[in-house]
Coordinates of C-alpha atoms in Angstrom, one line a residue:
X19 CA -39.2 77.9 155.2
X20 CA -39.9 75.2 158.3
X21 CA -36.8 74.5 161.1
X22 CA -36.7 71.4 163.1
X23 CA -38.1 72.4 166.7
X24 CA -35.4 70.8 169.3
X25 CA -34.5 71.4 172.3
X26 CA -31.7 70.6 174.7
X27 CA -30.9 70.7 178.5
X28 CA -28.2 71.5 181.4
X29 CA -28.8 69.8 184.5
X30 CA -27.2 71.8 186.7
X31 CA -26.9 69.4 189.5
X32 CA -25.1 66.8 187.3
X33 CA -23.3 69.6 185.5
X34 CA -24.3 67.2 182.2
X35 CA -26.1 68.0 179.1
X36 CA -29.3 66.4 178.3
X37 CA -29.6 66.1 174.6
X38 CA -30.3 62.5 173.8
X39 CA -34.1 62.1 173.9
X40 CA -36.5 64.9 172.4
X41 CA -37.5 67.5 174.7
X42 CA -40.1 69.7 174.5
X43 CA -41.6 72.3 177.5
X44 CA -45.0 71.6 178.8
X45 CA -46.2 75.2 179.2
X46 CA -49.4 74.4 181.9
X47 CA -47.1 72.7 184.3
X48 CA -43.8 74.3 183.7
X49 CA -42.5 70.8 183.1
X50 CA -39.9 69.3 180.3
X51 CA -41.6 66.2 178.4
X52 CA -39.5 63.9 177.1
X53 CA -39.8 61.1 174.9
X54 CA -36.9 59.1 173.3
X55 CA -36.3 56.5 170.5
X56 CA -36.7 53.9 173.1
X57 CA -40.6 54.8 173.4
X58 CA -39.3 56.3 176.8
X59 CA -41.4 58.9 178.0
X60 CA -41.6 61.1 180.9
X61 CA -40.4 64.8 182.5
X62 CA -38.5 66.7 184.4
X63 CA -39.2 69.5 186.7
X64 CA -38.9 72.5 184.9
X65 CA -37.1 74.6 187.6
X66 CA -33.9 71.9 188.0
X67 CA -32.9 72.5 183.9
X68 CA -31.8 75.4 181.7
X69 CA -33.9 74.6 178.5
X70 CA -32.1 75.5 175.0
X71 CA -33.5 75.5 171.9
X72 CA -32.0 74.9 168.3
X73 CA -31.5 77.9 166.2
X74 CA -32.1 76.3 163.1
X75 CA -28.6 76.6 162.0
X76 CA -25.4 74.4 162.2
X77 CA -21.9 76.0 162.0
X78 CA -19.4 75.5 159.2
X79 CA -18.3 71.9 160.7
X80 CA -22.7 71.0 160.2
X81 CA -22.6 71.4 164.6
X82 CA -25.9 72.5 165.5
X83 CA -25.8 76.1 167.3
X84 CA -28.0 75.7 170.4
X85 CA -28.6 78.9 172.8
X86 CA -26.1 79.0 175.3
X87 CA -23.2 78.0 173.2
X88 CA -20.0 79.7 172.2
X89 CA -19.6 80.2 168.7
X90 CA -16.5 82.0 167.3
X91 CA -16.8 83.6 163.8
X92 CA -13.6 83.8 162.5
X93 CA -12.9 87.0 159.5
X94 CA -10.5 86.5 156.2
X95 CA -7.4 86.7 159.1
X96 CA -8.2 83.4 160.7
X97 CA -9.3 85.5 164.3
X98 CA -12.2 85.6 165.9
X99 CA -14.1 86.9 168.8
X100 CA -16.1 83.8 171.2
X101 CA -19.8 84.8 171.5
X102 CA -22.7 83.3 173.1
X103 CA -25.6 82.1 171.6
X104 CA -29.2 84.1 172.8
X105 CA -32.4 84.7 172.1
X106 CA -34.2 87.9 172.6
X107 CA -36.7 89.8 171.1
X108 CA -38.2 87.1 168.9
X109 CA -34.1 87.0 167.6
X110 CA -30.7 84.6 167.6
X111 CA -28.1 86.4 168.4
X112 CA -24.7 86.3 168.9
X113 CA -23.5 88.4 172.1
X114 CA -19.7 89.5 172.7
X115 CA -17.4 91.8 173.1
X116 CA -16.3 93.7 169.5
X117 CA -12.9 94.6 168.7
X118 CA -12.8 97.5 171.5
X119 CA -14.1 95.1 174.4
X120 CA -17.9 96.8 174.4
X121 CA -20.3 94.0 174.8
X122 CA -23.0 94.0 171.4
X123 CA -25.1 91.9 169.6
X124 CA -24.9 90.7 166.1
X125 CA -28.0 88.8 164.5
X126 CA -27.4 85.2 164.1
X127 CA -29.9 84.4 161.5
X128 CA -31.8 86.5 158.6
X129 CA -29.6 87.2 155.2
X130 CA -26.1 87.0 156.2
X131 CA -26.8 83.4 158.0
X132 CA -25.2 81.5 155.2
X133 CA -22.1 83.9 155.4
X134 CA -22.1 83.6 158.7
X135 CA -22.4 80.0 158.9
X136 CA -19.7 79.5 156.6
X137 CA -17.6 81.5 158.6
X138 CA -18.8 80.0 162.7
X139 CA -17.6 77.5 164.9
X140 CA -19.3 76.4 167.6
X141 CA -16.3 75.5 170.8
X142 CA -18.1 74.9 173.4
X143 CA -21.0 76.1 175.6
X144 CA -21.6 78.1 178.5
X145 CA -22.2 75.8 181.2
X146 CA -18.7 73.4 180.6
X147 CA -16.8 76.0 178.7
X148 CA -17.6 79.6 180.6
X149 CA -13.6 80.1 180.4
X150 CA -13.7 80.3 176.7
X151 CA -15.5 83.8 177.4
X152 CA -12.8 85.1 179.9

């Protein structure tokens, strides 16, 4: 099974989202390449972005789930819990608080991702949204 490899990016500076040309990190200089549909082609310095990559999945509306964004996954009773999207230990995961308010992980991908999907909305993302987590 191949994913699209895609990448997104928060300037911080501009507090905007950088997702309409195709990213991709140059590992030797730390720098994000870019190249868009436009035959535009350049980078940005590494150190001024927060690189996120595509999971590979979409939520139940076909949204693409990017690290850093809030997904809710809502049960039979229409309630959910928002978590962020990270990646660790070679993983997606979706990071939250559970039902008693300890913070856990649950694994985004593997055999439950289609029950999962079916079941995730992505609301926002951490950078414009962090209040979504309060």
């Amino acid at each position: 099974m191949s994913r699209e490899i895609k990448f997104r990016a928060w300037d911080p500076k501009t507090e905007a989202q950088i997702d309409d040309k195709y990213l991709a990190m140059r590992l030797a200089t730390g720098a994000l390449v870019y190249a868009s549909d436009a035959a535009e082609f350049g980078w940005y310095d590494d150190t001024d972005y927060v690189l996120e990559q595509f999971t590979g999945l979409h939520d139940k509306n076909g949204v693409e789930i990017y690290e850093g964004d809030i997904v809710i996954e809502r049960g039979r009773d229409g309630r959910g819990i928002p978590r962020t999207v990270v990646y660790e230990d070679g993983m997606y995961w979706l990071r939250g608080p559970n039902h008693t308010g300890r913070v856990h992980s649950i694994a985004l991908g593997g055999s439950l991702a289609d029950e999962r999907q079916a079941r995730s909305e992505v609301i926002g993302n951490i950078h414009e949204n962090p209040d979504l987590l309060a």
